Amino acid sequence: MPVVFSDTSEWSTMVLPAVWALLSAFFLLGFVLVSAIFFVWLERKVSGRIQDRLGPTRVGGKFGWLQTVADGVKLLCKEDSIPAAADHFLFRLAPYLALCGSFVAFVALPFGNGVVARDMGVAVFFMLAVLSSEVFGVIMAGYGSGSKWSLFGGIREAAQVVSYEVPRTICVLIPVIVAGTLNLTEIVNQQNGFFWNWYIFHDPLNFIAFWVFFICGTSSCKRAPFDLAEAESELVAGFHTEYSGFRWLLFFMAEYGSMAAVCGIAVSLFMGGWHTGILPFDPALKLGESMGTAGMILGNLVNVVVFIVKGWGGIFVMMWVRWTLPRLRIDQVMMVCLKYLLPISCFLLVMIGVWQLMIPDIVSMVWKYGSAAATVILTAVWLINVWRKPSLSPPGVTGWATRPPALPGSSAGKEQAVAGV
């Protein structure tokens, strides 16, 4: 028997929320999956450029997309086996639990002005709590695999994540105290306007808190130099040693999803969220006033693109760090957290209260504009140095900068050796 609604209010209170929930889940899941595919491609390109790996810089067509597609097909077609000594229920459940912990965090993440699946008053701590649940999947995978190496990897990850969650959460409190709310949408709206209104430039405490949060977020995502949950040089492959095929893929989708969520929190709290930083107004509100609903939608498209670009920029920095720094030992990882990051975060928490109560507004204004100007100048100098990078051509030799060096022992390599290149 069909359901009949007596009035429009009943329709709006029962049906529309359910439809919006389904659409939000569909779009968020698509965003996480597409982002994971893009991150796989980007990871290969970043590692190839930083470590001079010739394969990732050339294979897979013009931009290397074919290699990413080949990897996906390989993982989907690969045999998905379960060890005889494993707990089959826990072994199967672990990757899905890890992925859910990463995916559900996006429910409270605002991509634009009102573009959020569920606008929560405690969105910040909801995201942190949900992201922390990913470690249960890691422990379950290590315990359920029936392998001591997997179990060691899972316990290492538990110790690491629980430790780094403390300074990470304390650093989140710094901009929350300044904003006076836990609602991410309200926090981002308070950073409207030019980029010097972002909380990273609000005071030196927020500036330091951003970097401490980013370090702790990198550790919570199991990224090098903090990837002691895997540590292939010590534990074969850590907690996912016994996994292959699609279940192995789910763990890495969860990792990339966590990276996107952590960078989304950092962008929302410290870097203006969806605001461009070069416009004195919010495009969604400005176009909405002049064009109505169409302008609101168009402006929010701009906001979503800006937010995603900022978040992907943070993920690029995580990859940059991974392929630049060596892996730390487990004692060094714990020492960095307990001996340095935790005291620094506690000091920042105390001092932000002092700053809010005792520092005059003129000092805050001087710091805000001065730090923003210094950032622009340093960024411009860095870009100029990168653009004016000296050529690698030896004196009297042309074409070296555009032609990669040949492999030693090959005929071309011998010709270059004879020519003194």
CSV table of C-alpha atoms in Angstrom, one decimal:
chain,number,residue,atom,x,y,z
A,1,MET,CA,0.0,0.0,0.0
A,2,PRO,CA,1.5,3.4,-1.0
A,3,VAL,CA,2.5,5.8,1.7
A,4,VAL,CA,0.4,9.0,1.6
A,5,PHE,CA,1.7,12.2,3.2
A,6,SER,CA,-0.8,14.5,4.7
A,7,ASP,CA,1.2,17.7,4.2
A,8,THR,CA,4.5,19.0,2.9
A,9,SER,CA,6.0,19.3,6.4
A,10,GLU,CA,5.7,15.6,6.8
A,11,TRP,CA,7.4,15.1,3.5
A,12,SER,CA,10.2,17.5,4.4
A,13,THR,CA,10.8,15.9,7.8
A,14,MET,CA,10.7,12.2,6.8
A,15,VAL,CA,11.7,11.8,3.1
A,16,LEU,CA,14.1,14.7,2.3
A,17,PRO,CA,16.5,13.8,5.1
A,18,ALA,CA,16.7,10.2,4.0
A,19,VAL,CA,17.2,11.2,0.3
A,20,TRP,CA,19.9,13.7,1.4
A,21,ALA,CA,21.6,11.0,3.5
A,22,LEU,CA,21.7,8.6,0.5
A,23,LEU,CA,23.0,11.2,-1.9
A,24,SER,CA,25.6,12.3,0.6
A,25,ALA,CA,26.8,8.8,1.1
A,26,PHE,CA,27.0,8.2,-2.6
A,27,PHE,CA,29.0,11.3,-3.4
A,28,LEU,CA,31.3,10.9,-0.4
A,29,LEU,CA,32.1,7.3,-1.3
A,30,GLY,CA,32.7,8.4,-4.9
A,31,PHE,CA,35.0,11.2,-3.7
A,32,VAL,CA,37.0,8.8,-1.5
A,33,LEU,CA,37.4,6.2,-4.2
A,34,VAL,CA,38.3,8.7,-6.9
A,35,SER,CA,40.8,10.4,-4.6
A,36,ALA,CA,42.4,7.1,-3.7
A,37,ILE,CA,43.0,6.4,-7.4
A,38,PHE,CA,44.4,9.8,-7.9
A,39,PHE,CA,46.7,9.5,-4.8
A,40,VAL,CA,48.0,6.1,-6.1
A,41,TRP,CA,49.0,7.8,-9.3
A,42,LEU,CA,50.5,10.9,-7.5
A,43,GLU,CA,52.4,8.7,-5.0
A,44,ARG,CA,54.1,6.9,-7.9
A,45,LYS,CA,55.0,10.2,-9.7
A,46,VAL,CA,56.2,11.9,-6.5
A,47,SER,CA,58.4,8.9,-5.6
A,48,GLY,CA,59.8,8.8,-9.1
A,49,ARG,CA,60.7,12.4,-9.2
A,50,ILE,CA,62.2,12.7,-5.8
A,51,GLN,CA,64.2,9.4,-5.8
A,52,ASP,CA,65.1,9.5,-9.6
A,53,ARG,CA,63.1,6.3,-10.3
A,54,LEU,CA,63.0,6.1,-14.1
A,55,GLY,CA,60.0,3.7,-14.2
A,56,PRO,CA,57.3,5.8,-12.5
A,57,THR,CA,58.2,8.9,-14.5
A,58,ARG,CA,57.8,7.2,-17.9
A,59,VAL,CA,55.6,4.1,-17.7
A,60,GLY,CA,51.9,4.0,-18.3
A,61,GLY,CA,51.2,6.3,-21.2
A,62,LYS,CA,51.7,10.1,-21.4
A,63,PHE,CA,50.7,10.8,-17.8
A,64,GLY,CA,51.1,7.3,-16.3
A,65,TRP,CA,47.4,6.6,-15.8
A,66,LEU,CA,47.6,3.2,-17.5
A,67,GLN,CA,49.9,1.9,-14.7
A,68,THR,CA,47.4,2.9,-12.1
A,69,VAL,CA,44.6,1.1,-14.0
A,70,ALA,CA,46.8,-2.0,-14.4
A,71,ASP,CA,47.4,-2.0,-10.6
A,72,GLY,CA,43.7,-1.8,-9.9
A,73,VAL,CA,42.9,-4.7,-12.3
A,74,LYS,CA,45.7,-6.8,-10.8
A,75,LEU,CA,44.4,-6.3,-7.2
A,76,LEU,CA,40.8,-7.1,-8.2
A,77,CYS,CA,41.9,-10.3,-10.1
A,78,LYS,CA,44.5,-11.4,-7.6
A,79,GLU,CA,43.7,-14.5,-5.5
A,80,ASP,CA,42.3,-13.6,-2.1
A,81,SER,CA,43.5,-16.2,0.3
A,82,ILE,CA,43.1,-16.7,4.1
A,83,PRO,CA,45.8,-18.4,6.2
A,84,ALA,CA,44.8,-21.7,7.8
A,85,ALA,CA,45.8,-20.4,11.3
A,86,ALA,CA,43.8,-17.2,10.9
A,87,ASP,CA,40.5,-16.3,12.6
A,88,HIS,CA,38.3,-16.1,9.5
A,89,PHE,CA,35.7,-13.8,10.9
A,90,LEU,CA,38.2,-11.2,12.2
A,91,PHE,CA,40.4,-11.6,9.2
A,92,ARG,CA,37.5,-10.7,6.9
A,93,LEU,CA,36.0,-8.0,9.1
A,94,ALA,CA,39.2,-6.0,9.7
A,95,PRO,CA,39.7,-4.2,6.4
A,96,TYR,CA,36.1,-3.1,6.2
A,97,LEU,CA,36.2,-1.8,9.8
A,98,ALA,CA,39.4,0.2,8.9
A,99,LEU,CA,37.7,1.6,5.8
A,100,CYS,CA,34.6,2.6,7.7
A,101,GLY,CA,36.6,4.5,10.3
A,102,SER,CA,38.2,6.5,7.5
A,103,PHE,CA,35.0,7.0,5.5
A,104,VAL,CA,32.6,8.1,8.2
A,105,ALA,CA,34.8,11.0,9.2
A,106,PHE,CA,33.8,12.8,5.9
A,107,VAL,CA,30.2,13.0,7.1
A,108,ALA,CA,31.0,16.1,9.2
A,109,LEU,CA,33.6,17.6,6.9
A,110,PRO,CA,32.3,20.8,5.2
A,111,PHE,CA,33.5,21.2,1.6
A,112,GLY,CA,31.7,24.5,1.1
A,113,ASN,CA,29.2,26.9,2.6
A,114,GLY,CA,26.5,24.4,3.5
A,115,VAL,CA,28.1,21.6,1.5
A,116,VAL,CA,28.3,19.1,4.3
A,117,ALA,CA,26.6,15.7,4.8
A,118,ARG,CA,25.7,16.5,8.5
A,119,ASP,CA,26.4,19.8,10.1
A,120,MET,CA,27.4,19.0,13.6
A,121,GLY,CA,28.0,21.2,16.6
A,122,VAL,CA,30.9,19.0,17.6
A,123,ALA,CA,32.1,18.2,14.1
A,124,VAL,CA,35.8,18.5,15.1
A,125,PHE,CA,35.8,15.9,17.8
A,126,PHE,CA,33.4,13.7,15.9
A,127,MET,CA,36.0,13.5,13.1
A,128,LEU,CA,38.9,12.8,15.4
A,129,ALA,CA,36.9,10.1,17.3
A,130,VAL,CA,35.9,8.3,14.1
A,131,LEU,CA,39.4,8.5,12.6
A,132,SER,CA,40.7,6.9,15.8
A,133,SER,CA,38.5,3.9,15.3
A,134,GLU,CA,40.5,2.9,12.3
A,135,VAL,CA,43.1,1.4,14.6
A,136,PHE,CA,40.6,-1.3,15.7
A,137,GLY,CA,40.7,-2.6,12.2
A,138,VAL,CA,44.5,-2.6,12.3
A,139,ILE,CA,44.6,-4.5,15.6
A,140,MET,CA,42.0,-6.9,14.4
A,141,ALA,CA,43.9,-7.6,11.2
A,142,GLY,CA,47.1,-8.3,13.2
A,143,TYR,CA,45.4,-10.5,15.7
A,144,GLY,CA,43.2,-12.4,13.3
A,145,SER,CA,46.0,-13.2,10.8
A,146,GLY,CA,47.5,-15.8,13.1
A,147,SER,CA,51.0,-14.4,12.4
A,148,LYS,CA,53.3,-13.0,15.0
A,149,TRP,CA,54.7,-10.4,12.6
A,150,SER,CA,51.1,-9.2,11.9
A,151,LEU,CA,50.4,-9.1,15.6
A,152,PHE,CA,53.5,-7.0,16.3
A,153,GLY,CA,52.6,-4.6,13.6
A,154,GLY,CA,49.1,-4.2,15.0
A,155,ILE,CA,50.3,-3.6,18.5
A,156,ARG,CA,52.9,-1.1,17.3
A,157,GLU,CA,50.2,0.8,15.5
A,158,ALA,CA,48.0,0.9,18.6
A,159,ALA,CA,50.8,2.3,20.7
A,160,GLN,CA,51.7,4.9,18.1
A,161,VAL,CA,48.2,6.1,17.3
A,162,VAL,CA,47.0,6.3,21.0
A,163,SER,CA,50.2,8.3,21.8
A,164,TYR,CA,49.9,10.7,18.9
A,165,GLU,CA,46.2,11.3,19.4
A,166,VAL,CA,46.9,13.3,22.6
A,167,PRO,CA,49.0,16.1,21.1
A,168,ARG,CA,46.9,16.0,17.9
A,169,THR,CA,43.7,16.7,19.9
A,170,ILE,CA,45.4,19.3,22.1
A,171,CYS,CA,46.5,21.2,18.9
A,172,VAL,CA,42.9,21.1,17.6
A,173,LEU,CA,41.9,22.9,20.8
A,174,ILE,CA,44.1,25.9,19.9
A,175,PRO,CA,42.0,27.2,17.0
A,176,VAL,CA,38.8,26.0,18.7
A,177,ILE,CA,39.5,28.3,21.7
A,178,VAL,CA,40.1,31.2,19.3
A,179,ALA,CA,36.9,30.5,17.3
A,180,GLY,CA,34.7,29.7,20.4
A,181,THR,CA,32.9,26.8,18.7
A,182,LEU,CA,33.4,23.2,17.7
A,183,ASN,CA,31.3,23.5,14.5
A,184,LEU,CA,33.7,23.4,11.5
A,185,THR,CA,31.4,25.4,9.3
A,186,GLU,CA,31.3,28.3,11.8
A,187,ILE,CA,35.1,28.0,12.2
A,188,VAL,CA,35.7,28.3,8.5
A,189,ASN,CA,33.2,31.2,8.2
A,190,GLN,CA,35.2,33.1,10.8
A,191,GLN,CA,38.2,33.0,8.4
A,192,ASN,CA,36.3,34.6,5.5
A,193,GLY,CA,38.2,37.3,3.5
A,194,PHE,CA,41.8,37.5,2.6
A,195,PHE,CA,44.4,34.9,3.6
A,196,TRP,CA,45.7,36.8,6.6
A,197,ASN,CA,42.4,36.1,8.3
A,198,TRP,CA,43.3,32.4,8.4
A,199,TYR,CA,43.9,31.1,11.9
A,200,ILE,CA,47.4,29.9,11.0
A,201,PHE,CA,48.3,33.7,10.9
A,202,HIS,CA,46.2,34.6,13.9
A,203,ASP,CA,49.0,34.3,16.4
A,204,PRO,CA,52.3,32.4,16.7
A,205,LEU,CA,50.6,29.7,18.8
A,206,ASN,CA,48.3,28.7,16.0
A,207,PHE,CA,51.2,28.8,13.6
A,208,ILE,CA,53.1,26.3,15.7
A,209,ALA,CA,50.0,24.2,16.4
A,210,PHE,CA,49.4,23.7,12.7
A,211,TRP,CA,52.8,22.1,12.2
A,212,VAL,CA,52.5,19.9,15.3
A,213,PHE,CA,49.0,18.8,14.2
A,214,PHE,CA,50.3,18.0,10.7
A,215,ILE,CA,53.1,15.9,12.2
A,216,CYS,CA,50.7,14.0,14.5
A,217,GLY,CA,48.3,13.6,11.6
A,218,THR,CA,51.0,12.1,9.4
A,219,SER,CA,51.8,9.6,12.2
A,220,SER,CA,48.1,8.7,12.7
A,221,CYS,CA,47.9,7.9,8.9
A,222,LYS,CA,50.8,5.5,9.2
A,223,ARG,CA,52.9,7.5,6.8
A,224,ALA,CA,56.7,7.5,6.7
A,225,PRO,CA,58.8,8.3,8.6
A,226,PHE,CA,56.2,7.0,11.1
A,227,ASP,CA,55.0,3.9,9.3
A,228,LEU,CA,56.1,1.5,12.0
A,229,ALA,CA,52.8,-0.4,11.7
A,230,GLU,CA,54.2,-1.8,8.5
A,231,ALA,CA,58.0,-1.4,8.6
A,232,GLU,CA,58.8,-3.8,5.7
A,233,SER,CA,62.4,-3.9,6.7
A,234,GLU,CA,61.5,-5.3,10.2
A,235,LEU,CA,58.0,-6.9,10.0
A,236,VAL,CA,57.7,-8.1,6.4
A,237,ALA,CA,54.6,-5.9,5.8
A,238,GLY,CA,53.3,-5.4,9.4
A,239,PHE,CA,49.7,-5.9,10.2
A,240,HIS,CA,48.6,-6.7,6.6
A,241,THR,CA,51.4,-9.3,5.9
A,242,GLU,CA,48.8,-12.0,5.3
A,243,TYR,CA,46.4,-9.9,3.2
A,244,SER,CA,46.3,-9.8,-0.6
A,245,GLY,CA,44.0,-8.8,-3.4
A,246,PHE,CA,40.9,-6.8,-2.6
A,247,ARG,CA,41.2,-6.9,1.2
A,248,TRP,CA,44.8,-5.5,0.9
A,249,LEU,CA,43.4,-2.7,-1.3
A,250,LEU,CA,40.8,-1.8,1.3
A,251,PHE,CA,43.6,-1.0,3.9
A,252,PHE,CA,45.3,1.3,1.5
A,253,MET,CA,42.1,3.0,0.6
A,254,ALA,CA,41.5,3.6,4.3
A,255,GLU,CA,45.0,5.1,4.6
A,256,TYR,CA,44.5,7.5,1.7
A,257,GLY,CA,41.0,8.3,3.1
A,258,SER,CA,42.5,9.1,6.5
A,259,MET,CA,45.1,11.4,4.8
A,260,ALA,CA,42.4,13.3,3.0
A,261,ALA,CA,40.3,13.6,6.3
A,262,VAL,CA,43.3,14.8,8.3
A,263,CYS,CA,44.3,17.4,5.7
A,264,GLY,CA,40.6,18.4,5.5
A,265,ILE,CA,40.6,19.1,9.3
A,266,ALA,CA,43.9,21.1,9.0
A,267,VAL,CA,42.5,23.1,6.1
A,268,SER,CA,39.3,23.9,7.9
A,269,LEU,CA,40.9,24.8,11.3
A,270,PHE,CA,44.0,26.7,10.1
A,271,MET,CA,43.9,27.5,6.4
A,272,GLY,CA,40.6,29.1,5.8
A,273,GLY,CA,38.7,26.0,4.6
A,274,TRP,CA,36.9,26.7,1.3
A,275,HIS,CA,37.9,30.4,1.2
A,276,THR,CA,40.3,31.3,-1.6
A,277,GLY,CA,42.2,33.9,0.5
A,278,ILE,CA,42.4,36.3,-2.4
A,279,LEU,CA,38.8,37.4,-2.5
A,280,PRO,CA,37.3,39.6,0.2
A,281,PHE,CA,34.0,37.7,0.0
A,282,ASP,CA,32.6,34.2,-0.1
A,283,PRO,CA,31.7,33.3,-3.7
A,284,ALA,CA,28.7,31.3,-2.7
A,285,LEU,CA,27.1,34.1,-0.7
A,286,LYS,CA,28.1,36.9,-3.2
A,287,LEU,CA,26.8,35.1,-6.2
A,288,GLY,CA,23.8,33.9,-4.2
A,289,GLU,CA,22.7,37.5,-3.5
A,290,SER,CA,22.9,38.5,-7.2
A,291,MET,CA,21.9,35.3,-9.0
A,292,GLY,CA,19.8,33.4,-6.4
A,293,THR,CA,20.0,29.6,-6.2
A,294,ALA,CA,22.0,29.2,-9.4
A,295,GLY,CA,24.6,31.6,-8.1
A,296,MET,CA,24.7,29.8,-4.7
A,297,ILE,CA,25.4,26.5,-6.5
A,298,LEU,CA,28.0,28.1,-8.8
A,299,GLY,CA,29.8,29.7,-5.9
A,300,ASN,CA,29.8,26.5,-3.9
A,301,LEU,CA,31.4,24.7,-6.9
A,302,VAL,CA,34.2,27.2,-6.6
A,303,ASN,CA,34.4,26.6,-2.9
A,304,VAL,CA,34.5,22.8,-3.2
A,305,VAL,CA,37.3,23.0,-5.8
A,306,VAL,CA,39.3,25.4,-3.6
A,307,PHE,CA,38.9,23.1,-0.5
A,308,ILE,CA,39.9,20.0,-2.4
A,309,VAL,CA,43.0,21.6,-3.9
A,310,LYS,CA,44.1,22.8,-0.5
A,311,GLY,CA,43.6,19.3,1.0
A,312,TRP,CA,45.4,17.6,-1.9
A,313,GLY,CA,48.2,20.0,-1.4
A,314,GLY,CA,48.6,18.8,2.2
A,315,ILE,CA,48.6,15.2,0.9
A,316,PHE,CA,51.3,16.1,-1.5
A,317,VAL,CA,53.4,17.3,1.4
A,318,MET,CA,52.9,14.0,3.2
A,319,MET,CA,54.1,12.2,0.1
A,320,TRP,CA,57.1,14.6,-0.2
A,321,VAL,CA,58.1,13.8,3.4
A,322,ARG,CA,57.6,10.1,2.9
A,323,TRP,CA,60.0,9.8,0.0
A,324,THR,CA,62.5,12.2,1.5
A,325,LEU,CA,63.1,11.2,5.1
A,326,PRO,CA,64.2,7.7,6.3
A,327,ARG,CA,62.0,5.6,8.6
A,328,LEU,CA,62.5,6.1,12.4
A,329,ARG,CA,62.8,3.3,15.0
A,330,ILE,CA,59.9,2.7,17.2
A,331,ASP,CA,61.7,4.2,20.2
A,332,GLN,CA,62.4,7.3,18.2
A,333,VAL,CA,58.8,7.5,17.1
A,334,MET,CA,57.6,7.3,20.7
A,335,MET,CA,60.3,9.7,22.0
A,336,VAL,CA,59.2,12.4,19.4
A,337,CYS,CA,55.7,12.2,20.7
A,338,LEU,CA,56.1,11.9,24.4
A,339,LYS,CA,59.3,14.0,24.9
A,340,TYR,CA,58.7,16.8,22.3
A,341,LEU,CA,55.3,17.0,20.7
A,342,LEU,CA,53.2,16.4,23.9
A,343,PRO,CA,55.0,19.1,26.0
A,344,ILE,CA,54.9,21.6,23.1
A,345,SER,CA,51.2,21.0,22.6
A,346,CYS,CA,50.4,21.5,26.3
A,347,PHE,CA,52.5,24.7,26.4
A,348,LEU,CA,50.5,26.0,23.4
A,349,LEU,CA,47.2,25.2,25.1
A,350,VAL,CA,48.1,27.2,28.2
A,351,MET,CA,49.6,30.1,26.2
A,352,ILE,CA,46.6,30.5,23.9
A,353,GLY,CA,44.5,31.3,26.9
A,354,VAL,CA,47.0,33.8,28.0
A,355,TRP,CA,47.2,35.3,24.5
A,356,GLN,CA,43.4,35.7,24.3
A,357,LEU,CA,43.1,37.3,27.7
A,358,MET,CA,46.2,39.5,28.0
A,359,ILE,CA,47.7,40.3,24.6
A,360,PRO,CA,46.4,43.6,23.1
A,361,ASP,CA,44.7,43.6,19.7
A,362,ILE,CA,47.4,45.8,18.2
A,363,VAL,CA,49.9,43.0,18.8
A,364,SER,CA,47.7,40.4,17.2
A,365,MET,CA,47.2,42.7,14.2
A,366,VAL,CA,50.9,43.3,13.8
A,367,TRP,CA,51.6,39.5,14.0
A,368,LYS,CA,48.8,38.7,11.6
A,369,TYR,CA,49.9,41.0,8.8
A,370,GLY,CA,53.6,40.5,9.4
A,371,SER,CA,53.5,36.7,9.3
A,372,ALA,CA,51.3,36.8,6.2
A,373,ALA,CA,53.7,39.2,4.5
A,374,ALA,CA,56.7,37.1,5.5
A,375,THR,CA,55.0,33.9,4.1
A,376,VAL,CA,54.3,35.6,0.8
A,377,ILE,CA,57.9,36.8,0.5
A,378,LEU,CA,59.4,33.5,1.4
A,379,THR,CA,57.1,31.6,-1.0
A,380,ALA,CA,58.0,34.0,-3.8
A,381,VAL,CA,61.7,33.6,-3.2
A,382,TRP,CA,61.4,29.8,-3.1
A,383,LEU,CA,59.4,29.8,-6.4
A,384,ILE,CA,62.0,32.1,-8.0
A,385,ASN,CA,64.8,29.8,-6.9
A,386,VAL,CA,62.9,26.8,-8.3
A,387,TRP,CA,62.2,28.5,-11.6
A,388,ARG,CA,65.8,29.6,-12.0
A,389,LYS,CA,67.2,26.2,-11.2
A,390,PRO,CA,70.7,26.0,-12.8
A,391,SER,CA,71.1,23.7,-15.8
A,392,LEU,CA,72.9,20.4,-15.3
A,393,SER,CA,74.7,20.7,-18.6
A,394,PRO,CA,78.5,20.6,-18.2
A,395,PRO,CA,80.6,23.3,-19.9
A,396,GLY,CA,80.5,22.9,-23.7
A,397,VAL,CA,77.8,20.2,-23.7
A,398,THR,CA,74.3,21.0,-24.9
A,399,GLY,CA,71.1,19.0,-24.6
A,400,TRP,CA,71.9,17.4,-21.3
A,401,ALA,CA,69.1,19.2,-19.4
A,402,THR,CA,66.5,17.9,-21.8
A,403,ARG,CA,68.0,14.4,-22.3
A,404,PRO,CA,68.1,12.0,-19.3
A,405,PRO,CA,71.4,10.3,-18.6
A,406,ALA,CA,71.8,6.9,-20.1
A,407,LEU,CA,72.1,3.8,-18.0
A,408,PRO,CA,75.7,2.7,-17.1
A,409,GLY,CA,76.9,-0.1,-19.3
A,410,SER,CA,74.6,0.6,-22.2
A,411,SER,CA,75.8,1.7,-25.6
A,412,ALA,CA,74.5,5.2,-25.1
A,413,GLY,CA,76.1,5.3,-21.6
A,414,LYS,CA,79.5,4.3,-23.1
A,415,GLU,CA,79.2,7.0,-25.7
A,416,GLN,CA,78.5,9.6,-23.0
A,417,ALA,CA,81.4,8.3,-20.9
A,418,VAL,CA,83.8,8.6,-23.8
A,419,ALA,CA,82.5,12.1,-24.5
A,420,GLY,CA,83.1,13.0,-20.9
A,421,VAL,CA,79.4,13.7,-20.2
